[in-house]
Amino acid sequence: MISVIIPLFNAEKTIVAALDSVKIQTFGIANFEIIIINDGSTDDSLEILNIYKEKDSRIIIINQKNLGISIARNNGIKKAQGEY
C-alpha cells in the first residue's frame, strides 16, 4: 500500500484538481490511501473534502487547528498505513 499525504490550508481553489490527479494514479498498484490534513482552513476546503470522502473510501481526513505544514505532515505520517 502507498500513502499519499496532503497537508492543506485554505485550498478550496486547488484541492479538486489535486485530488482528481491523485485519484487517477495507479502507482503500479491499486491499493493506496489519500490522507488529507486540514490545517485549520477557514474557506470551503473541508466541505469539498467531505464531498470527495463520501465518494471514495480511500480518502482519510484529519482536521486540526492551524499548526503549520510540518506538524500537519507529521500527523499524516502517523496515520499512514502504507509501506511507502
Short mmCIF file of N, CA and C in Angstrom, two decimals, residues 1-75:
data_model
loop_
_atom_site.label_atom_id
_atom_site.label_comp_id
_atom_site.label_asym_id
_atom_site.label_seq_id
_atom_site.Cartn_x
_atom_site.Cartn_y
_atom_site.Cartn_z
N MET A 1 0.84 -1.18 0.00
CA MET A 1 0.00 0.00 0.00
C MET A 1 0.88 1.24 0.00
N ILE A 2 0.39 2.26 -0.67
CA ILE A 2 1.05 3.56 -0.70
C ILE A 2 0.15 4.56 0.01
N SER A 3 0.74 5.42 0.82
CA SER A 3 0.01 6.50 1.48
C SER A 3 0.40 7.83 0.83
N VAL A 4 -0.58 8.54 0.34
CA VAL A 4 -0.37 9.88 -0.21
C VAL A 4 -0.84 10.86 0.86
N ILE A 5 0.06 11.71 1.32
CA ILE A 5 -0.24 12.63 2.40
C ILE A 5 -0.30 14.05 1.83
N ILE A 6 -1.45 14.72 2.06
CA ILE A 6 -1.65 16.06 1.53
C ILE A 6 -2.04 17.00 2.66
N PRO A 7 -1.09 17.81 3.15
CA PRO A 7 -1.48 18.85 4.10
C PRO A 7 -2.10 20.01 3.33
N LEU A 8 -3.13 20.64 3.89
CA LEU A 8 -3.71 21.78 3.18
C LEU A 8 -4.22 22.83 4.14
N PHE A 9 -4.20 24.04 3.65
CA PHE A 9 -4.75 25.19 4.37
C PHE A 9 -5.36 26.12 3.34
N ASN A 10 -6.66 26.36 3.46
CA ASN A 10 -7.38 27.25 2.55
C ASN A 10 -7.06 26.95 1.08
N ALA A 11 -7.34 25.73 0.66
CA ALA A 11 -7.01 25.28 -0.68
C ALA A 11 -8.24 25.02 -1.54
N GLU A 12 -9.34 25.71 -1.27
CA GLU A 12 -10.58 25.43 -2.00
C GLU A 12 -10.42 25.59 -3.51
N LYS A 13 -9.50 26.43 -3.96
CA LYS A 13 -9.33 26.67 -5.39
C LYS A 13 -8.46 25.62 -6.07
N THR A 14 -7.71 24.85 -5.29
CA THR A 14 -6.78 23.89 -5.90
C THR A 14 -7.00 22.43 -5.48
N ILE A 15 -7.77 22.20 -4.43
CA ILE A 15 -7.86 20.83 -3.90
C ILE A 15 -8.58 19.89 -4.85
N VAL A 16 -9.54 20.37 -5.61
CA VAL A 16 -10.26 19.50 -6.55
C VAL A 16 -9.29 18.95 -7.59
N ALA A 17 -8.48 19.81 -8.18
CA ALA A 17 -7.51 19.36 -9.19
C ALA A 17 -6.49 18.41 -8.58
N ALA A 18 -6.05 18.71 -7.36
CA ALA A 18 -5.07 17.84 -6.70
C ALA A 18 -5.65 16.45 -6.43
N LEU A 19 -6.86 16.41 -5.88
CA LEU A 19 -7.48 15.11 -5.58
C LEU A 19 -7.78 14.33 -6.85
N ASP A 20 -8.29 15.00 -7.86
CA ASP A 20 -8.56 14.31 -9.13
C ASP A 20 -7.28 13.72 -9.72
N SER A 21 -6.19 14.44 -9.61
CA SER A 21 -4.91 13.96 -10.12
C SER A 21 -4.42 12.73 -9.35
N VAL A 22 -4.50 12.77 -8.04
CA VAL A 22 -4.04 11.64 -7.23
C VAL A 22 -4.93 10.42 -7.46
N LYS A 23 -6.24 10.64 -7.55
CA LYS A 23 -7.17 9.51 -7.69
C LYS A 23 -6.96 8.71 -8.97
N ILE A 24 -6.45 9.33 -10.03
CA ILE A 24 -6.28 8.59 -11.29
C ILE A 24 -4.92 7.89 -11.38
N GLN A 25 -4.05 8.13 -10.41
CA GLN A 25 -2.75 7.47 -10.42
C GLN A 25 -2.90 5.99 -10.09
N THR A 26 -2.00 5.20 -10.61
CA THR A 26 -2.03 3.77 -10.29
C THR A 26 -0.85 3.38 -9.41
N PHE A 27 0.23 4.15 -9.43
CA PHE A 27 1.42 3.86 -8.63
C PHE A 27 1.91 2.43 -8.83
N GLY A 28 1.49 1.79 -9.91
CA GLY A 28 1.89 0.41 -10.15
C GLY A 28 1.07 -0.58 -9.35
N ILE A 29 0.26 -0.08 -8.41
CA ILE A 29 -0.62 -0.93 -7.61
C ILE A 29 -1.97 -0.23 -7.47
N ALA A 30 -2.97 -0.97 -7.12
CA ALA A 30 -4.30 -0.39 -6.97
C ALA A 30 -4.60 0.02 -5.54
N ASN A 31 -3.77 -0.39 -4.61
CA ASN A 31 -4.06 -0.19 -3.20
C ASN A 31 -3.31 1.02 -2.65
N PHE A 32 -4.03 2.14 -2.48
CA PHE A 32 -3.41 3.30 -1.86
C PHE A 32 -4.45 4.09 -1.09
N GLU A 33 -3.95 4.90 -0.15
CA GLU A 33 -4.82 5.75 0.65
C GLU A 33 -4.39 7.20 0.45
N ILE A 34 -5.34 8.10 0.60
CA ILE A 34 -5.08 9.53 0.48
C ILE A 34 -5.42 10.15 1.83
N ILE A 35 -4.40 10.62 2.52
CA ILE A 35 -4.59 11.23 3.83
C ILE A 35 -4.46 12.74 3.65
N ILE A 36 -5.53 13.44 3.98
CA ILE A 36 -5.54 14.89 3.84
C ILE A 36 -5.64 15.51 5.23
N ILE A 37 -4.70 16.39 5.53
CA ILE A 37 -4.70 17.04 6.83
C ILE A 37 -5.16 18.48 6.62
N ASN A 38 -6.36 18.76 7.09
CA ASN A 38 -6.91 20.11 7.02
C ASN A 38 -6.35 20.90 8.19
N ASP A 39 -5.44 21.81 7.89
CA ASP A 39 -4.71 22.54 8.92
C ASP A 39 -5.43 23.85 9.28
N GLY A 40 -6.67 23.71 9.73
CA GLY A 40 -7.43 24.88 10.20
C GLY A 40 -7.95 25.78 9.10
N SER A 41 -8.29 25.23 7.96
CA SER A 41 -8.81 26.04 6.85
C SER A 41 -10.04 26.82 7.28
N THR A 42 -10.13 28.05 6.76
CA THR A 42 -11.29 28.90 7.04
C THR A 42 -12.15 29.11 5.80
N ASP A 43 -11.77 28.50 4.69
CA ASP A 43 -12.56 28.60 3.46
C ASP A 43 -13.42 27.34 3.33
N ASP A 44 -13.82 26.98 2.14
CA ASP A 44 -14.68 25.81 1.92
C ASP A 44 -13.91 24.52 1.67
N SER A 45 -12.64 24.48 1.99
CA SER A 45 -11.84 23.27 1.76
C SER A 45 -12.44 22.04 2.43
N LEU A 46 -12.84 22.14 3.68
CA LEU A 46 -13.37 20.99 4.40
C LEU A 46 -14.65 20.47 3.76
N GLU A 47 -15.51 21.34 3.31
CA GLU A 47 -16.75 20.90 2.65
C GLU A 47 -16.43 20.12 1.37
N ILE A 48 -15.46 20.61 0.62
CA ILE A 48 -15.05 19.92 -0.61
C ILE A 48 -14.46 18.55 -0.26
N LEU A 49 -13.62 18.50 0.76
CA LEU A 49 -13.02 17.23 1.18
C LEU A 49 -14.09 16.22 1.59
N ASN A 50 -15.09 16.68 2.33
CA ASN A 50 -16.16 15.77 2.76
C ASN A 50 -16.94 15.21 1.58
N ILE A 51 -17.16 16.00 0.55
CA ILE A 51 -17.83 15.50 -0.66
C ILE A 51 -17.00 14.40 -1.31
N TYR A 52 -15.70 14.62 -1.42
CA TYR A 52 -14.82 13.61 -2.01
C TYR A 52 -14.76 12.35 -1.15
N LYS A 53 -14.71 12.52 0.16
CA LYS A 53 -14.64 11.38 1.07
C LYS A 53 -15.88 10.50 0.95
N GLU A 54 -17.05 11.10 0.76
CA GLU A 54 -18.29 10.33 0.59
C GLU A 54 -18.23 9.44 -0.64
N LYS A 55 -17.49 9.85 -1.66
CA LYS A 55 -17.43 9.12 -2.92
C LYS A 55 -16.25 8.16 -3.01
N ASP A 56 -15.26 8.30 -2.13
CA ASP A 56 -14.04 7.49 -2.24
C ASP A 56 -13.56 7.09 -0.85
N SER A 57 -13.65 5.82 -0.55
CA SER A 57 -13.29 5.32 0.78
C SER A 57 -11.78 5.36 1.04
N ARG A 58 -10.98 5.61 0.03
CA ARG A 58 -9.53 5.70 0.22
C ARG A 58 -9.11 7.02 0.87
N ILE A 59 -10.04 7.98 0.93
CA ILE A 59 -9.73 9.30 1.47
C ILE A 59 -9.95 9.33 2.97
N ILE A 60 -8.94 9.78 3.68
CA ILE A 60 -8.98 9.95 5.13
C ILE A 60 -8.74 11.43 5.41
N ILE A 61 -9.60 12.04 6.21
CA ILE A 61 -9.46 13.46 6.54
C ILE A 61 -9.09 13.60 8.01
N ILE A 62 -8.05 14.37 8.26
CA ILE A 62 -7.66 14.73 9.61
C ILE A 62 -7.87 16.23 9.74
N ASN A 63 -8.65 16.65 10.72
CA ASN A 63 -8.86 18.07 10.99
C ASN A 63 -8.04 18.47 12.20
N GLN A 64 -7.38 19.59 12.10
CA GLN A 64 -6.64 20.12 13.24
C GLN A 64 -6.66 21.63 13.17
N LYS A 65 -6.42 22.28 14.31
CA LYS A 65 -6.28 23.73 14.27
C LYS A 65 -5.00 24.05 13.53
N ASN A 66 -4.86 25.28 13.09
CA ASN A 66 -3.71 25.67 12.29
C ASN A 66 -2.42 25.56 13.10
N LEU A 67 -1.64 24.54 12.78
CA LEU A 67 -0.38 24.28 13.49
C LEU A 67 0.82 24.36 12.56
N GLY A 68 0.59 24.55 11.28
CA GLY A 68 1.67 24.65 10.32
C GLY A 68 1.87 23.37 9.53
N ILE A 69 2.55 23.52 8.41
CA ILE A 69 2.70 22.40 7.46
C ILE A 69 3.50 21.23 8.04
N SER A 70 4.53 21.51 8.82
CA SER A 70 5.35 20.42 9.36
C SER A 70 4.56 19.53 10.30
N ILE A 71 3.81 20.12 11.20
CA ILE A 71 3.01 19.33 12.13
C ILE A 71 1.90 18.61 11.37
N ALA A 72 1.29 19.29 10.39
CA ALA A 72 0.25 18.66 9.59
C ALA A 72 0.80 17.42 8.87
N ARG A 73 1.95 17.57 8.25
CA ARG A 73 2.57 16.45 7.53
C ARG A 73 2.90 15.31 8.50
N ASN A 74 3.46 15.64 9.65
CA ASN A 74 3.80 14.61 10.64
C ASN A 74 2.55 13.89 11.15
N ASN A 75 1.45 14.60 11.34
CA ASN A 75 0.22 13.95 11.75
C ASN A 75 -0.30 13.01 10.67
#
